[in-house]
mmCIF file of C-alpha atoms in Angstrom:
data_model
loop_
_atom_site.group_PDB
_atom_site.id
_atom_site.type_symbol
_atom_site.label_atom_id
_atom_site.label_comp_id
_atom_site.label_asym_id
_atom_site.label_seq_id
_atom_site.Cartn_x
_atom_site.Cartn_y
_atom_site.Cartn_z
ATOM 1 C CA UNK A 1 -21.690 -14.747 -13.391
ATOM 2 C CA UNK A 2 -23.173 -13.887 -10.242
ATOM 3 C CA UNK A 3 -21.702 -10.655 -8.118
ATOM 4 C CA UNK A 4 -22.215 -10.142 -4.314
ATOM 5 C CA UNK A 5 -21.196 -6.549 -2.112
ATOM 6 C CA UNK A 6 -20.269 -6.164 1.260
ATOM 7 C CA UNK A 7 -19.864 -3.386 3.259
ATOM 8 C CA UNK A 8 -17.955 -3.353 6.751
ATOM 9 C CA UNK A 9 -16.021 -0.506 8.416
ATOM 10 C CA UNK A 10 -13.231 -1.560 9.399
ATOM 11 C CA UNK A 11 -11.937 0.647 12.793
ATOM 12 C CA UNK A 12 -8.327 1.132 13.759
ATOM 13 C CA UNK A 13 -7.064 0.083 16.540
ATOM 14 C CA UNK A 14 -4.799 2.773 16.913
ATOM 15 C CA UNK A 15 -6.017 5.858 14.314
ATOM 16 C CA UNK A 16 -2.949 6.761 12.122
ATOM 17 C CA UNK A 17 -1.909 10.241 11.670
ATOM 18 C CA UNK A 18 -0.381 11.090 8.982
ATOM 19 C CA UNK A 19 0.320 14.961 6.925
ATOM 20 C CA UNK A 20 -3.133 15.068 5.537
ATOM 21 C CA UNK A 21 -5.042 14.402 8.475
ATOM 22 C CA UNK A 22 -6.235 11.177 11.463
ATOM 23 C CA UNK A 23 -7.788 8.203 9.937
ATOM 24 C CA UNK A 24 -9.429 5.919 11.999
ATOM 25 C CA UNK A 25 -10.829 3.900 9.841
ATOM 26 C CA UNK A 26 -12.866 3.003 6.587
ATOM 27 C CA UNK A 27 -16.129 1.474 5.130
ATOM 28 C CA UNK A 28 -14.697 -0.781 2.483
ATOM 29 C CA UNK A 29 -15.975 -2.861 -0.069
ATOM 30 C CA UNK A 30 -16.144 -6.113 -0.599
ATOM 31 C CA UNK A 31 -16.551 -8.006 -4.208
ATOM 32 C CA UNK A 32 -17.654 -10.963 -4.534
ATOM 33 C CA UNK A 33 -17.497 -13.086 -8.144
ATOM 34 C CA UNK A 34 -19.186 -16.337 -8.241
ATOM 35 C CA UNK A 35 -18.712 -18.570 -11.917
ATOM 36 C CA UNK A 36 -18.876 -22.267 -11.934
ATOM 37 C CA UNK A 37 -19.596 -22.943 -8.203
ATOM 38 C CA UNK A 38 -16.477 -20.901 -7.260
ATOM 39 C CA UNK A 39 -16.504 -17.742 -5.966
ATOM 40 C CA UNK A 40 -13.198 -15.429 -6.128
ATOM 41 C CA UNK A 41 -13.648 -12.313 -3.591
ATOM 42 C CA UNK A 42 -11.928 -8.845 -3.848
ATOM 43 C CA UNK A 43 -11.739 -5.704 -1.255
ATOM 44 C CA UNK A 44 -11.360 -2.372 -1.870
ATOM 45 C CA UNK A 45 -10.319 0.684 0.562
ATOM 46 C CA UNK A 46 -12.090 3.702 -1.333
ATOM 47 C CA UNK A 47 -10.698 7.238 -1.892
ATOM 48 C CA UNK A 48 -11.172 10.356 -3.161
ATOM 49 C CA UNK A 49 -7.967 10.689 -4.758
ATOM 50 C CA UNK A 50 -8.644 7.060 -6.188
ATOM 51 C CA UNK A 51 -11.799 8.044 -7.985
ATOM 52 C CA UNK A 52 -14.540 6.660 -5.298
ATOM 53 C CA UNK A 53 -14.989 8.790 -2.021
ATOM 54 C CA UNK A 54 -17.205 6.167 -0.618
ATOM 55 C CA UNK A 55 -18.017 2.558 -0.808
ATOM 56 C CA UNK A 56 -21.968 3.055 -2.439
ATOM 57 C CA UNK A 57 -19.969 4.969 -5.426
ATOM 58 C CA UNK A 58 -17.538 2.563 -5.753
ATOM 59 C CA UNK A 59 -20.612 -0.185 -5.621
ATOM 60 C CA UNK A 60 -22.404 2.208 -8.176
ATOM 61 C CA UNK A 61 -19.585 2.263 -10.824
ATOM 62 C CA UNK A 62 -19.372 -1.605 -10.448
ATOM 63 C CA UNK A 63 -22.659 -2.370 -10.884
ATOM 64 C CA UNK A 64 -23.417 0.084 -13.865
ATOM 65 C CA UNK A 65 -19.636 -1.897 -15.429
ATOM 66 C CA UNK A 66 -20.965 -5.300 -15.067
ATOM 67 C CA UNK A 67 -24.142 -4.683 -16.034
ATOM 68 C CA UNK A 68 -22.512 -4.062 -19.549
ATOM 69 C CA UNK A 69 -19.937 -6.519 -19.270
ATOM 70 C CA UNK A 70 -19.611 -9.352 -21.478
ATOM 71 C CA UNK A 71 -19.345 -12.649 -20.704
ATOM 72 C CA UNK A 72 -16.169 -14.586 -21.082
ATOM 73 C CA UNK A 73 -13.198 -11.872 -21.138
ATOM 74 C CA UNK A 74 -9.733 -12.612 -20.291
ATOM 75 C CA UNK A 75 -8.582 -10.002 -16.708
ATOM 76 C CA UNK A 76 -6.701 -8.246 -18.820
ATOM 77 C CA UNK A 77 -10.056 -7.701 -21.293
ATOM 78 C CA UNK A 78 -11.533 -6.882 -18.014
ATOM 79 C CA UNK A 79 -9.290 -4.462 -17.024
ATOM 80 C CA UNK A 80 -8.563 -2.757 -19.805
ATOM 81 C CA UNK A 81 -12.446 -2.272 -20.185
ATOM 82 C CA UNK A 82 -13.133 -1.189 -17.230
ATOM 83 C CA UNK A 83 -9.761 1.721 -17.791
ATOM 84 C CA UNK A 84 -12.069 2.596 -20.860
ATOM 85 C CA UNK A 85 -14.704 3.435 -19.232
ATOM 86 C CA UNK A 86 -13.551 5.275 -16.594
ATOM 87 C CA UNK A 87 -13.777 3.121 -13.712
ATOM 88 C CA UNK A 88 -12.234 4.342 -10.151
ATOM 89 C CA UNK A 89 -9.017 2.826 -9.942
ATOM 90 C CA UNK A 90 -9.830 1.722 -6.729
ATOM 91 C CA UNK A 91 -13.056 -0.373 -7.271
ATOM 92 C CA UNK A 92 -11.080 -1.790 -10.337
ATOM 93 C CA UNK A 93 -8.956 -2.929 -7.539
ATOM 94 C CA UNK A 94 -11.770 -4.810 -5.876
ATOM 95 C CA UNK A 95 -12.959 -6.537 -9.233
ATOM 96 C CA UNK A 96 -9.259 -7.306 -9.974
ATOM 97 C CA UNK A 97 -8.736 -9.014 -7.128
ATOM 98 C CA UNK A 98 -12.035 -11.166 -6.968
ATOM 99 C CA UNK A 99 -11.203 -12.369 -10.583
ATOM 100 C CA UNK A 100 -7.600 -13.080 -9.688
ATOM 101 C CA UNK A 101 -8.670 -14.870 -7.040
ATOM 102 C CA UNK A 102 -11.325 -16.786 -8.289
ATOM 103 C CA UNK A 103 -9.088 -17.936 -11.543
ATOM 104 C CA UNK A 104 -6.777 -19.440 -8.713
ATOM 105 C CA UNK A 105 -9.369 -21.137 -6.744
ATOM 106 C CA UNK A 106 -10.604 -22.604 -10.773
ATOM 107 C CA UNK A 107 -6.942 -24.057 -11.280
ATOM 108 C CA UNK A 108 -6.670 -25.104 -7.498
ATOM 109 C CA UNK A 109 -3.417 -22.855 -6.520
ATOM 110 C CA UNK A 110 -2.177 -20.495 -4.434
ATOM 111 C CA UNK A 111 -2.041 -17.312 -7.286
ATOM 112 C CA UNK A 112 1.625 -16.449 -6.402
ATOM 113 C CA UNK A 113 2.008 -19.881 -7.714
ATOM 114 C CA UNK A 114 -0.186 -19.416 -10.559
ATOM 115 C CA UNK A 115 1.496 -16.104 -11.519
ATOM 116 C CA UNK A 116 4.454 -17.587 -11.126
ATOM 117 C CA UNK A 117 5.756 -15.687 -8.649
ATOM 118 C CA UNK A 118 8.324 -16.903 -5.436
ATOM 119 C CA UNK A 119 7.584 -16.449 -1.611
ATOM 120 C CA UNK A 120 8.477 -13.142 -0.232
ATOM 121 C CA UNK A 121 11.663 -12.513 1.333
ATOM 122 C CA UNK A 122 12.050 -9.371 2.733
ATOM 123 C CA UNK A 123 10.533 -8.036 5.741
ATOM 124 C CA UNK A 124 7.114 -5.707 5.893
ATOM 125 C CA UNK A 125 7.435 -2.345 7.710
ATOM 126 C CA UNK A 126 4.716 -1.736 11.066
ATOM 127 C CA UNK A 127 3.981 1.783 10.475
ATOM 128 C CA UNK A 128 3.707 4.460 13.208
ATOM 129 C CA UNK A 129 1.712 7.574 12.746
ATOM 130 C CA UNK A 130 2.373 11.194 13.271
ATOM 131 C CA UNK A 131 2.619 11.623 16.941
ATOM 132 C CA UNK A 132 3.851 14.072 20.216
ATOM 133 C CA UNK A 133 7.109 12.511 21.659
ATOM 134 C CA UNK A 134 5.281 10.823 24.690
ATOM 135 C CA UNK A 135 2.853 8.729 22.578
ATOM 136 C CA UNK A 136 5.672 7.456 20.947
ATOM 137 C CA UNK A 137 7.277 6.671 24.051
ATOM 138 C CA UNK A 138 4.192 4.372 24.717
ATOM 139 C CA UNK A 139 3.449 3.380 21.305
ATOM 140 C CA UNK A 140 6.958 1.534 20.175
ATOM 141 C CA UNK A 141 7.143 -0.934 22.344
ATOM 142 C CA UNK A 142 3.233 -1.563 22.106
ATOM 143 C CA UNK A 143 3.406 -2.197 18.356
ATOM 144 C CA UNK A 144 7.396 -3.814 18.655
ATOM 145 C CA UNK A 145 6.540 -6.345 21.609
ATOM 146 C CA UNK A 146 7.903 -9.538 20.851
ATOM 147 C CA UNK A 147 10.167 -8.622 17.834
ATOM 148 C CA UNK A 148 7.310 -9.536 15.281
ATOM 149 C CA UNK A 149 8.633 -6.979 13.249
ATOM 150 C CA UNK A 150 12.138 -6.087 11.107
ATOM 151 C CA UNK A 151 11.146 -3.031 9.831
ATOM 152 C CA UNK A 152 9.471 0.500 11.035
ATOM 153 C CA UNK A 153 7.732 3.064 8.879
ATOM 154 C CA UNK A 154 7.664 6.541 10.589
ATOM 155 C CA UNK A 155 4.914 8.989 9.141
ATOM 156 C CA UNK A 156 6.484 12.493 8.723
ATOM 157 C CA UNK A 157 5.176 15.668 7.482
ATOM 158 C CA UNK A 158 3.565 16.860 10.325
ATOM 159 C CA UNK A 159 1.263 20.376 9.710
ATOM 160 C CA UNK A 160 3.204 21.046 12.676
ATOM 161 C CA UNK A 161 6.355 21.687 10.775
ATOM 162 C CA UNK A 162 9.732 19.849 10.553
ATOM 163 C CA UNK A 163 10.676 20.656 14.416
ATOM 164 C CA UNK A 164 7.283 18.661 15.355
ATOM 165 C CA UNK A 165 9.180 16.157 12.633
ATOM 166 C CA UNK A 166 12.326 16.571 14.162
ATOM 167 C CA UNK A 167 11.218 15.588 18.039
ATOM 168 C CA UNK A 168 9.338 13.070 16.777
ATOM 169 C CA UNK A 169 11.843 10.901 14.692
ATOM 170 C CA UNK A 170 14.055 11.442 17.533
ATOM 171 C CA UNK A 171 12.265 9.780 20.373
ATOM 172 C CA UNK A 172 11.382 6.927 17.674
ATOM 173 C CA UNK A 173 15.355 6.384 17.445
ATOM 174 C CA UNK A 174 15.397 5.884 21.063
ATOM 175 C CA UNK A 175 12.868 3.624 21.787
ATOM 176 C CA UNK A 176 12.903 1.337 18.677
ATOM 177 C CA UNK A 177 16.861 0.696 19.676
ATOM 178 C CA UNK A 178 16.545 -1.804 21.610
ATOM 179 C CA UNK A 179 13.833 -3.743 19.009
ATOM 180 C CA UNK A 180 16.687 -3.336 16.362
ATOM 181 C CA UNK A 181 14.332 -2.568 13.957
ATOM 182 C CA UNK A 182 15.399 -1.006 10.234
ATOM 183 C CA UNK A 183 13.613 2.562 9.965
ATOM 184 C CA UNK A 184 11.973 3.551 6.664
ATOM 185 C CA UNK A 185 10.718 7.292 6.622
ATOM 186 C CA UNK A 186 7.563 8.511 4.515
ATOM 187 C CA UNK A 187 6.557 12.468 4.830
ATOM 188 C CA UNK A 188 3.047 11.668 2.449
ATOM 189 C CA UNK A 189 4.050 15.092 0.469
ATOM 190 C CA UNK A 190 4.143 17.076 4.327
ATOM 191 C CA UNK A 191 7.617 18.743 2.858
ATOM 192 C CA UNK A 192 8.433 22.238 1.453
ATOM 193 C CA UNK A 193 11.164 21.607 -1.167
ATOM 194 C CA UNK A 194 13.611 22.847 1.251
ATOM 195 C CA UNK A 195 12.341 21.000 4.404
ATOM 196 C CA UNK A 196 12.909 18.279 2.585
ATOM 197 C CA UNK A 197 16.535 19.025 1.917
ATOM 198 C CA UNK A 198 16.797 19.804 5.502
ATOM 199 C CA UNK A 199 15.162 17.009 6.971
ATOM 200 C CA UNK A 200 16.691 14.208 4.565
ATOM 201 C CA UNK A 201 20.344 15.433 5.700
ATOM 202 C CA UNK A 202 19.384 15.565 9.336
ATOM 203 C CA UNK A 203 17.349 12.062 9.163
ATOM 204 C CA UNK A 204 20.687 10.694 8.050
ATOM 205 C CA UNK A 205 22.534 12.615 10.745
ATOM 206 C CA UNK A 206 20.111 10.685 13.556
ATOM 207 C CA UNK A 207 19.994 7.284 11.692
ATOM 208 C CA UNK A 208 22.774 6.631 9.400
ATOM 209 C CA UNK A 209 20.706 3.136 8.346
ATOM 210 C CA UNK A 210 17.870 4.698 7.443
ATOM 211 C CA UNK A 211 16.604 2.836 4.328
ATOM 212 C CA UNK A 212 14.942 5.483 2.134
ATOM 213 C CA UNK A 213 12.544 8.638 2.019
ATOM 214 C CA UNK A 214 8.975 7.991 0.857
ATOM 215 C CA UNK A 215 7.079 10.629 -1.068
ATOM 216 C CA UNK A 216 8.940 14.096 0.066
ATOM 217 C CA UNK A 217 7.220 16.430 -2.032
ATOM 218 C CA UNK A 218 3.194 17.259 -2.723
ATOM 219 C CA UNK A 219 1.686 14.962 -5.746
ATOM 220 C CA UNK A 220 1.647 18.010 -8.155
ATOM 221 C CA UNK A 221 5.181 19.115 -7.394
ATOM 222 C CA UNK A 222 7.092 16.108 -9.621
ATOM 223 C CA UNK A 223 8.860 18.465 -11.168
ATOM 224 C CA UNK A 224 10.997 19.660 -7.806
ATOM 225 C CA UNK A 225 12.192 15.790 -7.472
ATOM 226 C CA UNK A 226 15.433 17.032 -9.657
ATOM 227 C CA UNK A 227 16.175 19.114 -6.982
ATOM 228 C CA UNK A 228 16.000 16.807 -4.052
ATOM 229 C CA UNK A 229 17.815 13.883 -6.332
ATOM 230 C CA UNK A 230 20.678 15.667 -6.969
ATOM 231 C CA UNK A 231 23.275 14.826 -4.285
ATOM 232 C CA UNK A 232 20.492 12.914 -2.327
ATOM 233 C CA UNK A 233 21.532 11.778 1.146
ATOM 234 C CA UNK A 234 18.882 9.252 1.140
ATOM 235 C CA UNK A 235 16.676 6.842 -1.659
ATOM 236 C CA UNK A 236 13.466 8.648 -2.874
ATOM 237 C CA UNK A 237 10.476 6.600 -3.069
ATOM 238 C CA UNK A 238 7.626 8.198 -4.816
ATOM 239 C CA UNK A 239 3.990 7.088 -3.775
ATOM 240 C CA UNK A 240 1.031 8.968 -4.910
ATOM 241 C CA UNK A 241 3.192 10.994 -7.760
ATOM 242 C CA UNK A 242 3.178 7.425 -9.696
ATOM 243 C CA UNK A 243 -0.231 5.674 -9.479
ATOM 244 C CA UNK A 244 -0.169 3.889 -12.853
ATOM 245 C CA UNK A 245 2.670 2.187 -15.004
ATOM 246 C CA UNK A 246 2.725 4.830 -17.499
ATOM 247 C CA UNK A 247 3.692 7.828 -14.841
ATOM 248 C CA UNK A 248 6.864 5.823 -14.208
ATOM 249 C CA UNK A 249 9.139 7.234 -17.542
ATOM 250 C CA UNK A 250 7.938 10.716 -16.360
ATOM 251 C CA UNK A 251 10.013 10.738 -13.579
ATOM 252 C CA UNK A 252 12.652 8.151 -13.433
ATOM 253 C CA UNK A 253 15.438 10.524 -13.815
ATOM 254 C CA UNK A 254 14.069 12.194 -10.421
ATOM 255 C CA UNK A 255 13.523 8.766 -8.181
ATOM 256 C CA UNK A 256 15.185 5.835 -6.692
ATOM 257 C CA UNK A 257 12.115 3.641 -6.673
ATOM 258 C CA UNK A 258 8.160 4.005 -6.649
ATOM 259 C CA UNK A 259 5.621 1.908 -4.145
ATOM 260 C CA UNK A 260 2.770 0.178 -6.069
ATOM 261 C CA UNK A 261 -1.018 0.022 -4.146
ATOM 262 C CA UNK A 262 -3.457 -1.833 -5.568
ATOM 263 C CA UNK A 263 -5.815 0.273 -4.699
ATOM 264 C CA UNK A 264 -4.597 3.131 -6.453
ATOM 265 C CA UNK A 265 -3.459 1.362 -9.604
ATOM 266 C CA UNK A 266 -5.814 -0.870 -10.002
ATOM 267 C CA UNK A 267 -5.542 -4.383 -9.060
ATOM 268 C CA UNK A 268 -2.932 -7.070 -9.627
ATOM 269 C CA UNK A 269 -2.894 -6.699 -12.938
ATOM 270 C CA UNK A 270 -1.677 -3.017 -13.176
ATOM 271 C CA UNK A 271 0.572 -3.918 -10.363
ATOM 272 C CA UNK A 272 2.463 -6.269 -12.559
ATOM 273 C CA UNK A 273 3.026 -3.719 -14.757
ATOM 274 C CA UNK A 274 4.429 -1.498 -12.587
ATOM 275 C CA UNK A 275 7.181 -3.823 -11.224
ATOM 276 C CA UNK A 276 8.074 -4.492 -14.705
ATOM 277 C CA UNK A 277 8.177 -1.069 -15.849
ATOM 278 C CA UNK A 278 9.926 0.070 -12.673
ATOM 279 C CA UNK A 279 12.435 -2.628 -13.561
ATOM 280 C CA UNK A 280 13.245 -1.635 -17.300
ATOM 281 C CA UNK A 281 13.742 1.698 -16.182
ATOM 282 C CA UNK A 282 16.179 0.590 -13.069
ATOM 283 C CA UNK A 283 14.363 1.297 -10.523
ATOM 284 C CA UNK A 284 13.362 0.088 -7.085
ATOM 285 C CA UNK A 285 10.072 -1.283 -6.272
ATOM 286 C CA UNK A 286 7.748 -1.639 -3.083
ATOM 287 C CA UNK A 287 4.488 -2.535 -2.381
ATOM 288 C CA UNK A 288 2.067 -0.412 0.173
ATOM 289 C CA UNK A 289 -1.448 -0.993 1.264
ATOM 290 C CA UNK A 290 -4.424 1.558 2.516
ATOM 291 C CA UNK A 291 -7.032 0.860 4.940
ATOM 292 C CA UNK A 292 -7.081 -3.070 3.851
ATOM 293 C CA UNK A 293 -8.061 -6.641 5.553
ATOM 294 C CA UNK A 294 -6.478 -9.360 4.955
ATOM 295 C CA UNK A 295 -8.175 -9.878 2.165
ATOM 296 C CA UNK A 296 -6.663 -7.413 -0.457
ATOM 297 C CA UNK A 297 -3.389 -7.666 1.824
ATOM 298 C CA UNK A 298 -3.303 -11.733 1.003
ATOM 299 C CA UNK A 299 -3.713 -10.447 -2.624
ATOM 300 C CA UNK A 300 -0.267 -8.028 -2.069
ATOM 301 C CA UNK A 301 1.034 -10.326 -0.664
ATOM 302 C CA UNK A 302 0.781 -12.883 -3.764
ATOM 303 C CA UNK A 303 3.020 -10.384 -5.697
ATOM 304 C CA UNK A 304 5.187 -9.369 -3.266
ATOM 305 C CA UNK A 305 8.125 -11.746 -4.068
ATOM 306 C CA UNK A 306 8.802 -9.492 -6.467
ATOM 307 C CA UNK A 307 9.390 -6.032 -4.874
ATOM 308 C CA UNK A 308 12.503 -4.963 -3.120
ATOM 309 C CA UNK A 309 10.158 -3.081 -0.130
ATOM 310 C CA UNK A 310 7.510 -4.368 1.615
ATOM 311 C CA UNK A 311 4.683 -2.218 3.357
ATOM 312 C CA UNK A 312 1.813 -4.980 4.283
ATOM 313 C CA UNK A 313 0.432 -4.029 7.803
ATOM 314 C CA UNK A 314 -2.959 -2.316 7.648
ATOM 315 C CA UNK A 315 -4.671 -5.500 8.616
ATOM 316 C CA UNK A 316 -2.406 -5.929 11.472
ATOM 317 C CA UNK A 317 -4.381 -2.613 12.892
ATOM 318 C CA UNK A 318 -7.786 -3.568 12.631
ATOM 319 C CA UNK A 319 -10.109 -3.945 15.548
ATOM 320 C CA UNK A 320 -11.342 -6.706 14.145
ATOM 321 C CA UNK A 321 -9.944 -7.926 10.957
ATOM 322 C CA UNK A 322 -13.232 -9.374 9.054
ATOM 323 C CA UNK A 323 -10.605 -11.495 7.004
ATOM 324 C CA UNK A 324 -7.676 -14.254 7.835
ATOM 325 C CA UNK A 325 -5.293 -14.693 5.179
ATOM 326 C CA UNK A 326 -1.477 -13.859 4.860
ATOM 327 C CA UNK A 327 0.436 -14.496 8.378
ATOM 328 C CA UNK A 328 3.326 -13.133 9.543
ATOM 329 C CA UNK A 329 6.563 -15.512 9.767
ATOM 330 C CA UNK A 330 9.578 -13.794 10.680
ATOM 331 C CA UNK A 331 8.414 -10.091 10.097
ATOM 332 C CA UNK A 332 7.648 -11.210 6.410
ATOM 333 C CA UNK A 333 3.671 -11.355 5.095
ATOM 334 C CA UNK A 334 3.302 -14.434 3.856
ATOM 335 C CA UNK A 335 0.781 -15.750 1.522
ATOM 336 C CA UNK A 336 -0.945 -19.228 2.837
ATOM 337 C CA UNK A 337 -1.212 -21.871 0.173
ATOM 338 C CA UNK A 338 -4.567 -22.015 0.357
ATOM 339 C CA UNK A 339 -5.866 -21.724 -3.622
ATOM 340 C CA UNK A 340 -6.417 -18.054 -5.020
ATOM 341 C CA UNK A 341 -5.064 -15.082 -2.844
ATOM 342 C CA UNK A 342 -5.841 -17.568 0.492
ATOM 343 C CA UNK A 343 -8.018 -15.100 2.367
ATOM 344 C CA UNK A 344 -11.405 -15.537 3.655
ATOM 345 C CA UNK A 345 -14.058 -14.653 6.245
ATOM 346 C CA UNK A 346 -13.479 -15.216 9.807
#
């Protein structure tokens, strides 16, 4: 088995606020597994809170696991290796998704075929950052032009404090009207326990459609999810409170649904175990994405047809995208049936 990096920062075209800070971009890394002539390829978006910072570390931890690795060990082996010794979650993603892809490309199908898995039917949410009133103004119809999109996510949780929220969300109301878009809310933990009482009521109030609440509280402060569940006006989604398949009977009680990333779980195959967990315990699902390409979006994508949400749009703000892949058809991300995950270099 031969393994290739890449790194490439990938810039924003428009930086996305959200409660934690601007992000206009990332250095990401790309994985490259080549067996048999074939070579599968996996991306990862690194993170702090995913256990690699930067790309090099994530490279670093990959190199020192494959160095060790033996030869001919089923992904699951792989992964469940790799969660022994302690790999970031995140460059577990990368090697994930290079070895799911490549197994595709070995059996010659698309790998939401292989996984046995149907086309996606539901629409991906365009995201909009925290932002003043009058960049919204400008921004909506920018990112809305020619009704691409069904769905809207609005980052909340501004450091400015839920009036900042409150002037915000409103002017997004008005100018996504006439785009007839559905509008999905996620604060990223911005929220006091009581703002987020507040604001969940008064969301409603402004947008009686609105589709559900993503991450209200801090990760840390799971235990104040009773609070806000009770008498809810709106669905709770949790994101960074469940990272992994086994945070999932913690709070179930507390939640309406959670939203999977494979860079924070992963890879596909922890992914797969979240929907199925989520699903036993009757709950919701969605999938999210970081600071991807196309590439680890094509491998979302691929599992997709199995989520109730969809949140597949990072590589729709890149300036370039490295990677083709997925496409959007009627506001849904699509995987191509192109063998593996379908992605490649541009």
């Amino acid at each position: 088995m031969q393994v290739e990096f890449r790194t490439l920062f990938l810039r924003k075209r428009f930086p996305l606020t959200i409660s934690r800070g601007i992000i206009r971009g990332s250095e990401n890394l790309f994985v490259g597994i080549t067996k048999d002539n074939i070579t599968g390829w996996g991306e990862l978006s690194p993170g702090k809170t995913e256990g690699a910072a930067t790309a090099q570390s994530a490279q670093e931890h990959l190199e020192s696991f494959l160095g060790e690795l033996q030869n001919g060990l089923s992904i699951h082996e792989v992964t469940q290796n790799a969660r022994e010794h302690r790999i970031p979650l995140c460059a577990l993603a990368g090697l994930d998704i290079a070895l799911w892809d490549w197994l595709g490309k070995k059996a010659g199908l698309p790998l939401h075929r292989l996984l046995g898995v149907g086309l996606p039917t539901v629409p991906t949410s365009v995201t909009i950052g925290i932002n003043p009133p009058d960049v919204v103004k400008e921004r909506i119809p920018e990112i809305l032009q020619g009704n691409r999109f069904k769905a809207l996510k609005i980052k909340l949780g501004s450091p400015e404090g839920i009036e900042a929220d409150q002037a915000m969300f409103c002017q997004v109301v008005e100018s996504a009207k006439p785009y007839g878009v559905q509008l999905r809310v996620d604060a990223n933990g911005g929220w006091s326990v009581d703002d987020a009482m507040r604001m969940m009521k008064w969301i409603v109030s402004q947008a009686p459609l609105a589709e559900y609440v993503e991450q209200p509280l801090k990760e840390g402060q799971e235990s104040e999810l009773r609070k806000l569940f009770k008498g809810r006006p709106l669905p709770i989604f949790v994101d960074e409170s469940c990272r992994l398949s086994s945070d999932i009977p913690k709070w179930h009680e507390a939640v309406d649904g959670v939203n999977l990333k494979l860079m924070k779980c992963g890879g596909i195959t922890e992914g797969l175990r979240i929907i199925a967990t989520a699903r036993a315990f009757g709950l919701k699902t969605m999938i999210g994405c970081m600071g991807e390409s196309s590439m680890s979006i094509s491998a979302g994508a691929a599992i997709s047809g199995l989520v109730d949400y969809i949140d597949l749009d990072s590589h729709l703000n890149l300036d370039p995208d490295p990677c083709s892949g997925a496409t959007l058809v009627d506001g849904i991300t699509t995987p191509n049936q192109n063998p593996g995950h379908g992605a490649d270099w541009t």
